[in-house]
Each structure stands twice: as structure tokens, then as C-alpha cells.
mmCIF file of C-alpha atoms in Angstrom:
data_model
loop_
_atom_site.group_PDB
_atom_site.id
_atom_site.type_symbol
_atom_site.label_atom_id
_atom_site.label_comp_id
_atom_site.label_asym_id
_atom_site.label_seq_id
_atom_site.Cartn_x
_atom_site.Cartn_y
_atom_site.Cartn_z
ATOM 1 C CA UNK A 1 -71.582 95.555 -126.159
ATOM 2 C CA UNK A 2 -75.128 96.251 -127.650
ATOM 3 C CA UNK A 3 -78.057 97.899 -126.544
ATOM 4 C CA UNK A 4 -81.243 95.982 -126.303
ATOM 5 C CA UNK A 5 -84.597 97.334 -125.495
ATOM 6 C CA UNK A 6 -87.775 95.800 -123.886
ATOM 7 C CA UNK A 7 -90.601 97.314 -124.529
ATOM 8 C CA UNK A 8 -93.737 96.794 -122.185
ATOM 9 C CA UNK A 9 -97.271 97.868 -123.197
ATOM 10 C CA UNK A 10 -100.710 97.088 -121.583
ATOM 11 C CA UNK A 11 -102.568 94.899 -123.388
ATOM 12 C CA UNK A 12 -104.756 96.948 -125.751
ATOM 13 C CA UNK A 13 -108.196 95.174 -124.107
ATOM 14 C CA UNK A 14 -106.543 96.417 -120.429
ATOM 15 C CA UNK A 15 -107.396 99.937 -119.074
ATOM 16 C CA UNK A 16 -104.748 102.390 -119.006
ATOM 17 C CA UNK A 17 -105.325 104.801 -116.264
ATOM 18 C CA UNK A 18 -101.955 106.323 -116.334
ATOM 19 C CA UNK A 19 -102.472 107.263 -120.313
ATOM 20 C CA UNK A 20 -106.072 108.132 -119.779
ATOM 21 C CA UNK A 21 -105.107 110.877 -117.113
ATOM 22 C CA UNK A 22 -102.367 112.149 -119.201
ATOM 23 C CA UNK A 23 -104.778 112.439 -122.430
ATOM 24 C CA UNK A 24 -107.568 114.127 -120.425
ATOM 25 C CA UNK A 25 -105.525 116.830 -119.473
ATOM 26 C CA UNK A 26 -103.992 117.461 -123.262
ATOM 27 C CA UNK A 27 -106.690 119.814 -124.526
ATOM 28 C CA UNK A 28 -106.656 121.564 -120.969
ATOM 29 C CA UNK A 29 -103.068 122.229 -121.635
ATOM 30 C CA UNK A 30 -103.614 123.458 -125.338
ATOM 31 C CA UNK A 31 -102.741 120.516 -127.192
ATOM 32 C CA UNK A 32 -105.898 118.951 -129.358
ATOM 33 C CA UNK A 33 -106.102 116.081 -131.963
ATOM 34 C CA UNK A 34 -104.811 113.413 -129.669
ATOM 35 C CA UNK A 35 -107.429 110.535 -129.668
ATOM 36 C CA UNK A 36 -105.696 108.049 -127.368
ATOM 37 C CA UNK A 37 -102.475 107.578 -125.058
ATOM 38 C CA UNK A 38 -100.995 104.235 -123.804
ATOM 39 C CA UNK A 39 -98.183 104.903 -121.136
ATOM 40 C CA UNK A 40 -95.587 101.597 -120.726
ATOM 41 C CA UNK A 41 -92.519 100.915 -119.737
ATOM 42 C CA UNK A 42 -88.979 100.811 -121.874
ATOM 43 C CA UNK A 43 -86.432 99.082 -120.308
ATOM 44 C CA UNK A 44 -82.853 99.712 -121.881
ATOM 45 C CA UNK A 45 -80.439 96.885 -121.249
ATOM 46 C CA UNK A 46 -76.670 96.881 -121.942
ATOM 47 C CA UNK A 47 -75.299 93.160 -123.120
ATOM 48 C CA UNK A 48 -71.998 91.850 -122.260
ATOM 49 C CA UNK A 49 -70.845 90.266 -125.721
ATOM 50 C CA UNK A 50 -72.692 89.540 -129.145
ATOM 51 C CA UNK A 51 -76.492 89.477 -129.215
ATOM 52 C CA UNK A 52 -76.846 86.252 -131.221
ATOM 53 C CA UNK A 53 -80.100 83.930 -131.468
ATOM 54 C CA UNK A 54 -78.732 82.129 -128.254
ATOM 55 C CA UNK A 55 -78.562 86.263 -126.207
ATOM 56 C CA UNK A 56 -82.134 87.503 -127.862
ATOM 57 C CA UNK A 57 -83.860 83.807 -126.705
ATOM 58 C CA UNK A 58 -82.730 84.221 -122.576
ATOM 59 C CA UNK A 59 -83.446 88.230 -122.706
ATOM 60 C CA UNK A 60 -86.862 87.086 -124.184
ATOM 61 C CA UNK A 61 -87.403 84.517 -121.652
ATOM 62 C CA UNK A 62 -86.261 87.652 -119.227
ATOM 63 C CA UNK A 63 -88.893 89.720 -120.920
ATOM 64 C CA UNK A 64 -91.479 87.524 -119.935
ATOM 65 C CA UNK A 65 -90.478 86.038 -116.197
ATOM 66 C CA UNK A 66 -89.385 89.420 -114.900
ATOM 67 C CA UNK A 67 -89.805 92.840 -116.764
ATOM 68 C CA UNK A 68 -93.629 92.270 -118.550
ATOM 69 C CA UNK A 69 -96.526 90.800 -116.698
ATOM 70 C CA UNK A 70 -97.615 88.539 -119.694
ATOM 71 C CA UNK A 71 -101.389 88.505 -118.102
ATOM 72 C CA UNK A 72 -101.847 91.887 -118.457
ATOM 73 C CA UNK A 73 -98.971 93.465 -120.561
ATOM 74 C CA UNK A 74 -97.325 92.622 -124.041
ATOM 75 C CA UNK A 75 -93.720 93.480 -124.680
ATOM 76 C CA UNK A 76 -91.350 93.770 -128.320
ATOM 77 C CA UNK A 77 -87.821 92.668 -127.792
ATOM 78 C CA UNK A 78 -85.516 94.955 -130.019
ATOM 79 C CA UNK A 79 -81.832 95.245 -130.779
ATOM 80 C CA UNK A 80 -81.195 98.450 -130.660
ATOM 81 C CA UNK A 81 -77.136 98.977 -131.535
ATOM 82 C CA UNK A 82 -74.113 97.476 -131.860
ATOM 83 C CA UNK A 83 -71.053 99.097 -130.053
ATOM 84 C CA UNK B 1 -104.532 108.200 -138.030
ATOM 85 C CA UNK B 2 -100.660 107.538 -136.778
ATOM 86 C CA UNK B 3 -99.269 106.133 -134.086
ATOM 87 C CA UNK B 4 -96.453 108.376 -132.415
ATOM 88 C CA UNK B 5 -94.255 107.505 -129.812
ATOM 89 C CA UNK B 6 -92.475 109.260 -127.083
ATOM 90 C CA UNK B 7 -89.728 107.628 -125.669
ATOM 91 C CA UNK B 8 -88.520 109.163 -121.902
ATOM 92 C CA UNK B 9 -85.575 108.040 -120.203
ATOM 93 C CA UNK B 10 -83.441 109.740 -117.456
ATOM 94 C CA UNK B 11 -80.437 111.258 -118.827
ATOM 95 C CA UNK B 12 -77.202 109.143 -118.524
ATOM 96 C CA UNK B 13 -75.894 111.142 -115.592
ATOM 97 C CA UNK B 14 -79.040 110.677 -113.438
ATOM 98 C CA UNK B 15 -79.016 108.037 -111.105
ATOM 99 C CA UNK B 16 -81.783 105.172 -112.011
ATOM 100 C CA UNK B 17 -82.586 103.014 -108.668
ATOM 101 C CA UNK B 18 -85.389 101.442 -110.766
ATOM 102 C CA UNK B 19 -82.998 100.566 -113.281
ATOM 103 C CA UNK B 20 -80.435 99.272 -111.119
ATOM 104 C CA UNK B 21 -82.449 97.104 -109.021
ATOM 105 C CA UNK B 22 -83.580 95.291 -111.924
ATOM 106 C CA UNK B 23 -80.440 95.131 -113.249
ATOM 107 C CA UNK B 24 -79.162 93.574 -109.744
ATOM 108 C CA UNK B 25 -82.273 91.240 -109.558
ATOM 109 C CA UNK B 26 -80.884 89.635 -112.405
ATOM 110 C CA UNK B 27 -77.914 86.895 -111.986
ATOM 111 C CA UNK B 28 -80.180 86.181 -108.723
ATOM 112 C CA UNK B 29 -82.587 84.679 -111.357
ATOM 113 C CA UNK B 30 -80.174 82.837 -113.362
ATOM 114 C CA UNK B 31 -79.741 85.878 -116.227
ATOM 115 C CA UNK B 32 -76.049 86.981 -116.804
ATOM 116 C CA UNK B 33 -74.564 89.293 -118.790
ATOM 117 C CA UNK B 34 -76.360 92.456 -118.565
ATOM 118 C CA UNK B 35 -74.182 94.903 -117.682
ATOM 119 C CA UNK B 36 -76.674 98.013 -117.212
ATOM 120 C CA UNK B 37 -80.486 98.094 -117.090
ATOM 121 C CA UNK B 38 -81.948 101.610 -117.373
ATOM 122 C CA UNK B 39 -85.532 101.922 -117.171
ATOM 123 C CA UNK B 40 -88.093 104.751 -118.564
ATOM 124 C CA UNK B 41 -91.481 105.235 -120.080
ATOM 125 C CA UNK B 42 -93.046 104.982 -123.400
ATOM 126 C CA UNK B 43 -95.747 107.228 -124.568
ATOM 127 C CA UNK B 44 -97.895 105.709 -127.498
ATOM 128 C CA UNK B 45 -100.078 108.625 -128.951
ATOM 129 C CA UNK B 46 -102.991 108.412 -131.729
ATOM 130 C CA UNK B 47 -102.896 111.258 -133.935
ATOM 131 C CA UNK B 48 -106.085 112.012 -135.469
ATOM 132 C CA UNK B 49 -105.254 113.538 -139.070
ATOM 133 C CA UNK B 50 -102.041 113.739 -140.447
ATOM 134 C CA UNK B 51 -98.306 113.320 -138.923
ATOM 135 C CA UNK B 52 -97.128 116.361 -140.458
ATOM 136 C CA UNK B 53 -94.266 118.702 -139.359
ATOM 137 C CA UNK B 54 -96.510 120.921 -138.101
ATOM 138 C CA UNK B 55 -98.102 117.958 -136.036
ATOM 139 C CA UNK B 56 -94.962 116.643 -134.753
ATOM 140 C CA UNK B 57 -93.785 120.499 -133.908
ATOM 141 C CA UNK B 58 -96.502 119.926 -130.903
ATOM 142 C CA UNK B 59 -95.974 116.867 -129.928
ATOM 143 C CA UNK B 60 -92.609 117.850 -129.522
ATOM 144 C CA UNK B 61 -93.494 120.810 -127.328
ATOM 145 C CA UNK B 62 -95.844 118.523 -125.559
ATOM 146 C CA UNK B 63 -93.430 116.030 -124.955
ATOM 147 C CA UNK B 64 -91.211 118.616 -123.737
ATOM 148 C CA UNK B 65 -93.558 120.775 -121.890
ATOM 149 C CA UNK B 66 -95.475 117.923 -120.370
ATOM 150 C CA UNK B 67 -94.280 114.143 -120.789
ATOM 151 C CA UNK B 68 -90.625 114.667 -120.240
ATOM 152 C CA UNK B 69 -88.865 116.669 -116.684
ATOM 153 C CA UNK B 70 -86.255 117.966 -119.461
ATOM 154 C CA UNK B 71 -84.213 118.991 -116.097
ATOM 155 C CA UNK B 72 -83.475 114.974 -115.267
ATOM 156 C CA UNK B 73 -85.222 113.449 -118.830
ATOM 157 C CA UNK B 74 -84.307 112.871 -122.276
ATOM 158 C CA UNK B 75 -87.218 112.327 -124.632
ATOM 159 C CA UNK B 76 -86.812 110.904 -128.303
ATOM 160 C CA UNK B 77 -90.154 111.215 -130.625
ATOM 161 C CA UNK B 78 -91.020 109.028 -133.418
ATOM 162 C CA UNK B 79 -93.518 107.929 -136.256
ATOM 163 C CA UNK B 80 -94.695 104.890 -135.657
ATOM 164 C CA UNK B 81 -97.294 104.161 -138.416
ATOM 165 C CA UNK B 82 -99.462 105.715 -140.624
ATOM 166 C CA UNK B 83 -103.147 103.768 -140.599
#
């Protein structure tokens, strides 16, 4: 078993409504010297068996049919532990 | 400038229907082995000035105070790069 995340970002040329909002209301809420947020999505996923070349190709393929919207969003594909 | 992120999931003993119905939607579209999808949000913040401990003492009360519903989220902070 190992842990593998999926990380999904808008693109950086894509608004970000969702981060805007929450960095607008920093200084009202007494927290300064932010200059930008980004809010995505992190997808943990739990692998049955070794995460070889073969495992990290299909969840990258996954990555890009089903969890990220490749028009709009990037993702990074990491391995995050062996159990 | 640095990049820091804030990682939120639900804690493990909160039920994730998001998580889950990816994690279902799966062997429907040809992708075994994934035994558990659990889904949360990534903050990516620009720090203007330095990522010092002082720095990261606030975005950890920010996180904490604001990001992250400590009652059903776990939140993880880390340097991401220094520019």
C-alpha cells in the first residue's frame, strides 16, 4: 500500500475566484504580507500494491481523464509513502 | 518572495462523500486498484518578504483560524520555495 497524491491547480493565466475571496479578506482578518492565494484541489489516493512506472503511468492518465480539467487546471502526480 | 502551502484534508474519521464517489467512479472507468480516494484543498500562498518563523507562526494561525474547520480538518503547512 502507498499513498499517492494528485495535486490540481488552476492554470496560473486562469482566474481564481475562490483564492481571490479568501486573500481579500486576509488583512480584514489581521493577517498582512500575503500577495496572492491559489485554492486547488488535493486528492489523496490509497494504491493496492507497488507504485512502479507501470501504477504512476494509469494514475497519471487518471489525473488527466477524471480528477484535473487539463483545459483549465494543471496537476503534479506525487508518491507520497510507502506502507 | 516564497511560496507556502496549506494542505486541508478532513480528518481520517470524517466521512468524505467527495472522496468516495471518486473513488467509486473509478473501476467504472477502467482504473483498478485504488483502494481509498480522499479529497481536500490546497492553499498556495505568496509571501511577500521572508519565510521566517515568525512568518510561518501566522500562517499557521491563519490556517488554523481561517483555512482549516480544525473541528472536522487537518491542515499541514509547508515551504514551498524561496524566489
Amino acid at each position: 500500500m502507498a499513498r499517492v497524491v494528485v495535486d490540481v491547480m488552476l492554470k496560473p493565466e486562469i482566474l481564481d475566484p475562490q483564492g481571490q475571496a479568501v486573500q481579500r479578506a486576509l488583512p480584514r482578518l489581521g493577517f498582512e504580507g500575503i500577495s496572492d492565494v491559489r485554492q486547488g484541489k488535493r486528492f489523496e489516493l490509497e494504491v493496492d500494491g507497488p507504485v512502479d512506472d507501470a501504477a504512476l503511468a494509469r494514475i497519471q492518465e487518471m489525473a488527466e481523464t477524471f480528477l484535473a480539467n487539463t483545459v483549465i487546471e494543471d496537476f503534479v502526480v506525487k508518491v507520497e509513502e510507502e506502507k
